């Protein structure tokens, strides 16, 4: 029949189908409905608008088929309603709803059909969006709902009809209580959808009436449990739209019910469920009521009631299951309170912990030894070997499951969930730091690892794992594990800024760390604190875990292995004394033996989601890898005979996931078995290493191996080759094996799919090979050319990695003499084309490679093409590490006597076309090191300086002379007056160039220049600003001459402080003061601290900035002084009465967070409240300014708030575990309603928080949705300027990007499951609106994300 459907159907097409809907043949009716559905779906929006008769007949036909005897026809009729309601005229909508609400199914046994049809209609109708005026279609839809459906639900008119309209009274409501009829649960679902879809438009009277009828259902004893369960959801959704008065009245109603002496357990459970549901749906409005409502919930979990129940059970012979149901609901409500109203629950912390611990061990049907005694026994026997020799009495999960009436396990599971939420919300602050979590909660959790019910056991283990993870959050990990260091991802080190910055491009240190060249250092445990508490409990945890590893339950094994992995990660080892208990069962899990037919059903707790034999083996392999990485080789050695064969067997597994993880484990074993970590290179280690070598090579060579496995194996081979290339490791592999492995890497370099990991493997081998003849010359030449060929590829990651490998290969002693002229020429042809500023990450390393080649064959390397490329480079702006790399190359060119043509090009092609400061440094360097090989001397530039009147040429000459004087040092013939005479130039550029040149010359000869500069500063005058620049240059170059500066430091200080008070001199003066403090911190840091109390706000501002300038530098003496004074200085700054000074103090704290985190973190509790207080909008700083006929609001506090949020962002990155997440998130939500720049920062923080704390992010989704909706709904005025339009466009894009991220990270928030639970209603409504109204922008962002993923 579908062949007859036209591509552009009309009303006549529909009319022709309608008679067929009533055919006697059910198959014919079904096919007719199928055709009708397709017609309604593909038809134009308005194709039935002008044919009222056909639309009405279509409505009647579909409504009639809802009562069809055939179930499939009924379901398809419901499906047809969705496209139908969008096509019919609005006037037909009320009759349709009325027909559906009055429909009685006579031919069907399914009485839920009418309600399901109504839900479909309500969901499909156009719905309102908060903050946006509703369209006509939305108004018509709401009108039909208000006039027809709501009266049909509750049984009476809510809103009075127009005066001239008389309506008959509606029939009995679908939700009205009837002694002869049960309330239909599906009708409650209809109400839920009405509120969910049209809640923002509902009148207060309608909300109140709907709420009243639902409360009536809840209070009615005859209503069934299913109906009441859905009514609880309805109440939580309606609560969003209840007025404050209505909410207060309902809370009062609940309080009266709780106080009723005749309250039954079933009713009590119901009202407690209502409280938990409302806490999740309206946390901000519900929170204040917890002061009154909290005790009602906690009383159900009290010791008194538990004692009474035990006494009654003893008399009756069995416990009351209804009481357990009440406790389960009470614990679930507490979980909701903690998750949604954490701040308001703080007064109840002790009672919540006591209640959760009380029912964590609640098991009335099983008599066991006292848990506390068991815990003491566990702690007194750290090894726990006696326990391990016994059979596990809870080995099978079903030992007690035959008792179907025993539901106490639900109570215990909910108690564990409460503790999980408590750790989640309070584990980033007080309860973790004061020891509560480890002294009260952790021992109870450990004692329950032997829980007989698997669901509870997994929840308990997950809770303990959560506590361990919280303990480790924010700790600074210095090791690299992936070995993927390259120039594109390698950040600058915390070095002294006055030293050469070419170390930015030195990746050897990073490669050494990633290759595990040193044994893990056992960090000294802190005397107190969370990590110390964890260490004390470790023996008990290990004993309990070892017992669970001997069970047959796959989910349990995977959960405890995940917990062990968390322990290793947090403690950076810490299991040294427990290998004897753990290795055997873990290796059994690696091998997959002993799993039998144990259940592998999906388990949603304990980190064991969808636990199977494969996921267990992967988790076990990952744990072995972490153990090998974080523990000393000597501790690992006795167990290698068990570990190596099992891991090798896993490498050969058919599953690519298991094989890939096993290869990663092999890599860590290689690091542990080879020098310098392991000095025991006897025959036994040789066998183990060769076994690992063979399995790695076999995986790389196997064409049937998965690509990911081969890539990881290549990386592992690179580590193995590097670790056995020198020292005591050279006897671990034979020469033939080494050559075969090198040839294999060379071969994989030529394969597109394995090229990048092969490049990184070569990089590792090159960086760590230090012995001559370990790298064959022919291999070096071929690999060098292959790496240089990759520089022409489009893949940026590949180019960066190839350049890094090339640099390390060409600078290593083992390969330095292997290059011939043909190879050098090939390298040169690949390197010269990338000498441009298009990619500065590649430019610096390329210059260093060329500098290395110049040393080997200068005449071949320094060609006209290279000189031309360098000259072209100098016409573009750059600096920093790239400039230092260029100066290294120029220095080598000069020393080799081949710089004449380059100097010619610099003077003729570049000259003043580039930045005089940069060009001057290059020419000056070449002058000094080129010497007699050049036709130009410093005297030529002296002559140029005196003869020219061009400002640019004078600036260049001064820069050249300053650089010459710096590099010649005391041998320089130049005198200070060469530069000081130019201070009086009418051009500010020339005078500033002279000041900088004077400083650079002074750094080369401090004893001659510095007294002159200080004398000039003593005289005062208009040159103070220039002289400060000279001082700054000297102090910047103070790396090797600090001893020369120290005798003058006091004189410099005495002149800097008064000179820096002038407005123009503040910034430069502050930087000079900061740098001087680094040179002699013991003398000047106390003086700086004293100046923070100076009466002058400008002096305090200068000191604050000076401290900030000093923080990025790292020096042992300086850090030792800072350790005793930094926090006190920061606290003093933050209390400064001057607003601008407090802003500067925040920027200083921000810098300290990035550069001196170890000094800041212990005092975060003292500093964070000061930052948080500055992030609050202060009304007294907002005032109106009149500008002509207009008045504008000016917020003087905006700048300091922005600095406060920047500081919060920095603190979040380095110390998240120490931050009170509830307070922190409050400030994020507030920031989303602030000015544009602050909103952008908060959006950025949200992208981090969804990873750092997804649970709290999920709880805040509704508040985030409200803020986002406001931003997206902002409408600019017609006369908005371009900047305002661009800012709003940027804000919209930022919000949509974060919205997509939150949606993908927390998919449950927009699913029907979350909606059914009454949670995230605001977020779900917001998401549906965004999907509809911003579909093009979302699609563009998704495409952009896909492109980024591909490029990445």
XYZ file of N, CA and C in Angstrom, residues 392-542:
453
model
N 36.590 -19.185 52.175
C 35.757 -17.981 52.304
C 34.309 -18.410 52.452
N 33.762 -18.136 53.655
C 32.393 -18.593 53.884
C 31.395 -17.843 53.024
N 31.798 -16.752 52.394
C 30.892 -16.001 51.530
C 31.335 -16.104 50.080
N 32.002 -17.211 49.773
C 32.557 -17.341 48.428
C 31.473 -17.290 47.361
N 30.373 -17.964 47.587
C 29.271 -17.933 46.627
C 28.296 -16.863 47.050
N 27.822 -16.110 46.089
C 26.953 -14.988 46.397
C 25.577 -15.432 46.863
N 25.204 -16.650 46.572
C 23.829 -17.038 46.832
C 23.630 -17.816 48.109
N 24.627 -17.827 49.031
C 24.494 -18.661 50.212
C 23.255 -18.331 51.027
N 22.880 -17.040 51.073
C 21.755 -16.644 51.897
C 20.606 -16.114 51.065
N 20.712 -16.232 49.755
C 19.713 -15.613 48.897
C 18.429 -16.422 48.809
N 18.425 -17.609 49.410
C 17.197 -18.404 49.327
C 16.059 -17.754 50.105
N 16.444 -16.925 51.074
C 15.429 -16.254 51.875
C 14.934 -15.035 51.118
N 13.896 -15.197 50.322
C 13.404 -14.105 49.490
C 12.819 -12.961 50.309
N 12.423 -13.242 51.558
C 11.807 -12.201 52.372
C 12.831 -11.286 53.015
N 14.076 -11.658 52.940
C 15.110 -10.841 53.579
C 15.476 -9.676 52.669
N 15.003 -8.495 53.009
C 15.312 -7.295 52.229
C 16.254 -6.371 52.982
N 16.867 -6.897 54.064
C 17.753 -6.030 54.848
C 18.968 -5.588 54.046
N 19.318 -6.363 53.005
C 20.472 -5.974 52.187
C 20.246 -4.634 51.513
N 18.992 -4.293 51.220
C 18.702 -2.990 50.619
C 19.043 -1.866 51.592
N 18.781 -2.099 52.878
C 19.111 -1.095 53.889
C 20.620 -0.901 53.949
N 21.352 -2.012 53.961
C 22.812 -1.900 54.032
C 23.376 -1.204 52.792
N 22.825 -1.524 51.627
C 23.305 -0.885 50.398
C 23.039 0.618 50.439
N 21.860 1.007 50.901
C 21.542 2.441 50.977
C 22.431 3.141 51.995
N 22.788 2.451 53.086
C 23.709 3.035 54.064
C 25.065 3.300 53.419
N 25.517 2.359 52.607
C 26.788 2.569 51.889
C 26.678 3.741 50.923
N 25.520 3.878 50.284
C 25.321 4.997 49.362
C 25.363 6.334 50.099
N 24.817 6.366 51.306
C 24.872 7.594 52.112
C 26.320 7.966 52.394
N 27.111 6.981 52.788
C 28.524 7.250 53.059
C 29.243 7.696 51.792
N 28.886 7.112 50.662
C 29.495 7.521 49.393
C 29.190 9.001 49.117
N 27.926 9.400 49.309
C 27.560 10.799 49.076
C 28.245 11.719 50.070
N 28.384 11.262 51.313
C 29.065 12.078 52.314
C 30.519 12.297 51.925
N 31.182 11.241 51.480
C 32.572 11.375 51.037
C 32.652 12.261 49.805
N 31.697 12.112 48.905
C 31.698 12.895 47.675
C 31.540 14.381 47.941
N 30.676 14.736 48.901
C 30.388 16.156 49.134
C 31.254 16.779 50.213
N 31.770 15.956 51.121
C 32.556 16.518 52.225
C 33.992 16.005 52.231
N 34.360 15.233 51.208
C 35.710 14.683 51.161
C 36.732 15.644 50.609
N 36.290 16.817 50.137
C 37.220 17.821 49.616
C 37.351 18.941 50.635
N 37.661 18.574 51.848
C 37.751 19.623 52.869
C 37.730 19.069 54.267
N 36.780 19.527 55.079
C 36.853 19.351 56.533
C 36.899 17.904 57.007
N 35.955 17.066 56.586
C 35.882 15.714 57.138
C 37.091 14.869 56.773
N 37.720 15.155 55.645
C 38.919 14.409 55.263
C 40.122 14.909 56.053
N 40.223 16.216 56.186
C 41.390 16.791 56.856
C 41.378 16.554 58.360
N 40.193 16.546 58.986
C 40.163 16.372 60.446
C 40.168 14.906 60.864
N 40.229 13.994 59.887
C 40.366 12.579 60.204
C 39.072 11.828 60.407
N 37.932 12.511 60.310
C 36.648 11.846 60.558
C 36.427 10.672 59.615
N 36.719 10.882 58.343
C 36.436 9.834 57.357
C 37.271 8.584 57.604
N 38.504 8.770 58.081
C 39.363 7.607 58.273
C 39.225 6.979 59.661
N 38.865 7.776 60.645
C 38.745 7.200 61.986
C 37.383 6.563 62.230
N 36.335 7.101 61.609
C 34.995 6.582 61.860
C 34.461 5.716 60.716
N 34.625 6.191 59.497
C 33.954 5.536 58.372
C 34.793 4.413 57.765
N 36.073 4.676 57.512
C 36.911 3.691 56.819
C 36.966 2.343 57.529
N 37.185 2.284 58.856
C 37.216 0.954 59.504
C 35.912 0.180 59.342
N 34.783 0.893 59.411
C 33.496 0.213 59.240
C 33.351 -0.339 57.830
N 33.812 0.407 56.846
C 33.738 -0.069 55.464
C 34.599 -1.307 55.265
N 35.796 -1.273 55.810
C 36.698 -2.415 55.646
C 36.093 -3.664 56.275
N 35.487 -3.495 57.435
C 34.901 -4.654 58.114
C 33.743 -5.260 57.338
N 33.152 -4.480 56.420
C 32.021 -4.982 55.646
C 32.430 -5.501 54.266
N 33.726 -5.608 53.998
C 34.156 -6.193 52.730
C 33.677 -7.643 52.599
N 33.421 -8.289 53.754
C 32.961 -9.676 53.714
C 31.445 -9.766 53.647
N 30.791 -8.695 53.222
C 29.331 -8.664 53.066
C 28.871 -9.834 52.201
N 27.799 -10.505 52.650
C 27.353 -11.707 51.956
C 26.577 -11.403 50.686
N 25.989 -10.213 50.561
C 25.209 -9.859 49.372
C 26.088 -9.062 48.414
N 26.199 -9.541 47.178
C 27.140 -8.936 46.243
C 26.845 -7.471 45.966
N 25.590 -7.105 45.765
C 25.266 -5.705 45.471
C 25.745 -4.786 46.579
N 25.558 -5.213 47.822
C 26.004 -4.394 48.955
C 27.525 -4.367 49.000
N 28.125 -5.521 48.810
C 29.588 -5.608 48.860
C 30.233 -4.668 47.838
N 29.702 -4.652 46.636
C 30.255 -3.767 45.607
C 30.083 -2.300 45.990
N 28.952 -1.980 46.597
C 28.725 -0.594 47.010
C 29.699 -0.190 48.110
N 29.961 -1.098 49.037
C 30.908 -0.830 50.117
C 32.317 -0.619 49.556
N 32.720 -1.495 48.663
C 34.056 -1.364 48.071
C 34.163 -0.069 47.269
N 33.111 0.274 46.542
C 33.115 1.516 45.766
C 33.232 2.725 46.680
N 32.582 2.670 47.838
C 32.646 3.780 48.786
C 34.059 3.933 49.333
N 34.682 2.818 49.676
C 36.058 2.874 50.170
C 37.003 3.382 49.088
N 36.788 2.930 47.857
C 37.630 3.402 46.746
C 37.452 4.902 46.543
N 36.237 5.392 46.724
C 35.983 6.822 46.592
C 36.754 7.610 47.642
N 36.790 7.096 48.864
C 37.552 7.764 49.922
C 39.039 7.789 49.592
N 39.545 6.690 49.071
C 40.972 6.646 48.715
C 41.270 7.632 47.599
N 40.388 7.707 46.597
C 40.605 8.659 45.505
C 40.584 10.090 46.023
N 39.663 10.387 46.932
C 39.609 11.732 47.509
C 40.904 12.068 48.238
N 41.506 11.059 48.855
C 42.769 11.278 49.563
C 43.870 11.710 48.605
N 43.831 11.195 47.391
C 44.900 11.480 46.436
C 44.644 12.649 45.528
N 43.421 13.188 45.523
C 43.122 14.288 44.614
C 43.977 15.493 44.967
N 44.517 16.126 43.917
C 45.303 17.334 44.115
C 46.767 17.084 44.372
N 47.178 15.814 44.575
C 48.598 15.552 44.769
C 49.339 15.757 43.463
N 50.538 16.272 43.555
C 51.319 16.619 42.363
C 52.143 15.419 41.943
N 51.857 14.882 40.768
C 52.589 13.718 40.243
C 53.637 14.216 39.268
N 54.893 13.833 39.511
C 55.972 14.356 38.683
C 56.409 13.411 37.589
N 55.949 12.177 37.638
C 56.409 11.210 36.636
C 55.562 11.267 35.387
N 56.187 10.957 34.268
C 55.467 10.843 33.010
C 55.313 9.368 32.706
N 54.182 8.999 32.171
C 53.950 7.580 31.949
C 53.733 7.209 30.508
N 53.510 8.165 29.656
C 53.156 7.769 28.296
C 54.301 7.874 27.306
N 55.347 8.547 27.714
C 56.489 8.628 26.825
C 56.248 9.369 25.549
N 55.215 10.151 25.470
C 54.869 10.824 24.219
C 55.326 12.268 24.207
N 56.397 12.550 24.957
C 56.878 13.921 25.022
C 57.341 14.383 23.649
N 56.891 15.538 23.255
C 57.398 16.142 22.035
C 57.363 17.655 22.192
N 57.796 18.349 21.166
C 57.892 19.804 21.283
C 56.536 20.484 21.282
N 55.538 19.796 20.792
C 54.223 20.427 20.715
C 53.509 20.340 22.046
N 53.912 19.424 22.923
C 53.230 19.255 24.200
C 54.142 19.532 25.382
N 55.366 19.880 25.112
C 56.349 20.026 26.179
C 56.285 21.442 26.719
N 55.871 21.581 27.964
C 55.755 22.902 28.573
C 57.084 23.380 29.103
N 57.228 24.685 29.317
C 58.474 25.234 29.856
C 58.685 24.806 31.298
N 59.924 24.592 31.634
C 60.233 24.189 32.998
C 60.290 25.408 33.899
N 60.240 25.143 35.224
C 60.314 26.242 36.176
C 61.781 26.576 36.417
N 62.385 27.254 35.496
C 63.794 27.588 35.574
C 63.944 29.055 35.930
N 65.154 29.428 36.240
C 65.436 30.843 36.430
C 65.307 31.532 35.090
N 64.532 32.597 35.032
C 64.250 33.197 33.737
C 65.476 33.871 33.138
N 66.476 34.141 33.962
C 67.651 34.807 33.407
C 68.611 33.831 32.739
N 68.324 32.519 32.833
C 69.153 31.540 32.158
C 68.667 31.338 30.727
N 69.504 30.678 29.924
C 69.129 30.419 28.542
C 67.862 29.596 28.487
N 66.917 30.008 27.652
C 65.630 29.319 27.586
C 65.598 28.249 26.508
N 66.751 27.899 25.931
C 66.738 26.812 24.945
C 66.438 25.473 25.590
N 66.505 25.396 26.934
C 66.160 24.137 27.588
C 64.682 23.814 27.400
N 63.895 24.789 26.954
C 62.486 24.518 26.658
C 62.365 23.417 25.620
N 63.326 23.349 24.696
C 63.278 22.358 23.618
C 64.070 21.101 23.942
N 64.539 20.967 25.189
C 65.291 19.780 25.575
C 64.335 18.772 26.198
N 64.027 17.714 25.465
C 63.065 16.717 25.952
C 63.740 15.518 26.593
N 65.047 15.523 26.710
C 65.722 14.343 27.244
C 65.320 14.074 28.690
N 65.146 15.149 29.467
C 64.758 14.943 30.869
C 63.388 14.278 30.952
N 62.457 14.750 30.110
C 61.118 14.158 30.110
C 61.139 12.711 29.659
N 61.963 12.417 28.627
C 62.068 11.041 28.142
C 62.692 10.148 29.213
N 63.655 10.680 29.937
C 64.286 9.887 30.989
C 63.278 9.525 32.068
N 62.428 10.493 32.416
C 61.414 10.201 33.438
C 60.409 9.175 32.933
N 59.967 9.355 31.672
C 58.958 8.432 31.144
C 59.534 7.042 30.943
N 60.842 6.960 30.721
C 61.480 5.656 30.540
C 61.798 4.990 31.869
N 61.498 5.673 32.979
C 61.681 5.061 34.294
C 63.126 4.789 34.622
N 64.014 5.756 34.356
C 65.437 5.519 34.551
C 65.817 5.393 36.022
N 64.974 5.834 36.896
C 65.291 5.752 38.312
C 64.208 4.972 39.042
N 64.612 4.288 40.106
C 63.621 3.583 40.906
C 62.709 4.593 41.577
N 61.442 4.227 41.749
C 60.530 5.140 42.431
C 61.030 5.438 43.831
N 61.053 6.695 44.183
C 61.496 7.104 45.508
C 60.318 7.008 46.463
N 60.521 6.302 47.556
C 59.454 6.184 48.543
C 59.329 7.511 49.276
N 58.224 8.186 49.061
C 58.026 9.476 49.684
C 57.819 9.309 51.179
N 58.433 10.153 51.979
C 58.187 10.063 53.422
C 56.728 10.390 53.727
N 56.123 9.560 54.528
C 54.716 9.782 54.859
C 54.587 10.999 55.754
N 53.573 11.816 55.520
C 53.341 12.936 56.427
C 52.995 12.421 57.813
N 53.332 13.212 58.805
C 53.080 12.804 60.184
C 51.587 12.659 60.440
N 50.816 13.545 59.837
C 49.368 13.498 60.010
C 48.709 13.858 58.691
N 47.404 13.708 58.667
C 46.678 14.033 57.450
C 46.102 12.795 56.796
N 45.364 12.968 55.715
C 44.677 11.843 55.065
C 45.611 10.733 54.600
N 46.752 11.096 54.002
C 47.646 10.054 53.503
C 48.235 9.238 54.645
N 48.522 9.887 55.764
C 49.015 9.159 56.931
C 47.925 8.223 57.468
N 46.694 8.692 57.466
C 45.578 7.848 57.922
C 45.407 6.633 57.014
N 45.545 6.866 55.696
C 45.426 5.752 54.758
C 46.537 4.730 54.977
N 47.751 5.209 55.206
C 48.880 4.305 55.426
C 48.651 3.425 56.663
N 48.072 4.006 57.714
C 47.821 3.230 58.927
C 46.799 2.120 58.687
N 45.836 2.391 57.810
C 44.789 1.406 57.546
C 45.157 0.424 56.437
N 46.270 0.674 55.756
C 46.615 -0.163 54.603
C 46.693 -1.651 54.936
N 47.324 -2.062 56.039
C 47.359 -3.509 56.328
C 45.974 -4.124 56.440
N 45.060 -3.421 57.094
C 43.700 -3.946 57.226
C 43.001 -4.022 55.876
N 43.211 -3.003 55.051
C 42.586 -3.000 53.722
C 43.115 -4.165 52.892
N 44.437 -4.367 52.919
C 45.047 -5.426 52.110
C 44.542 -6.794 52.554
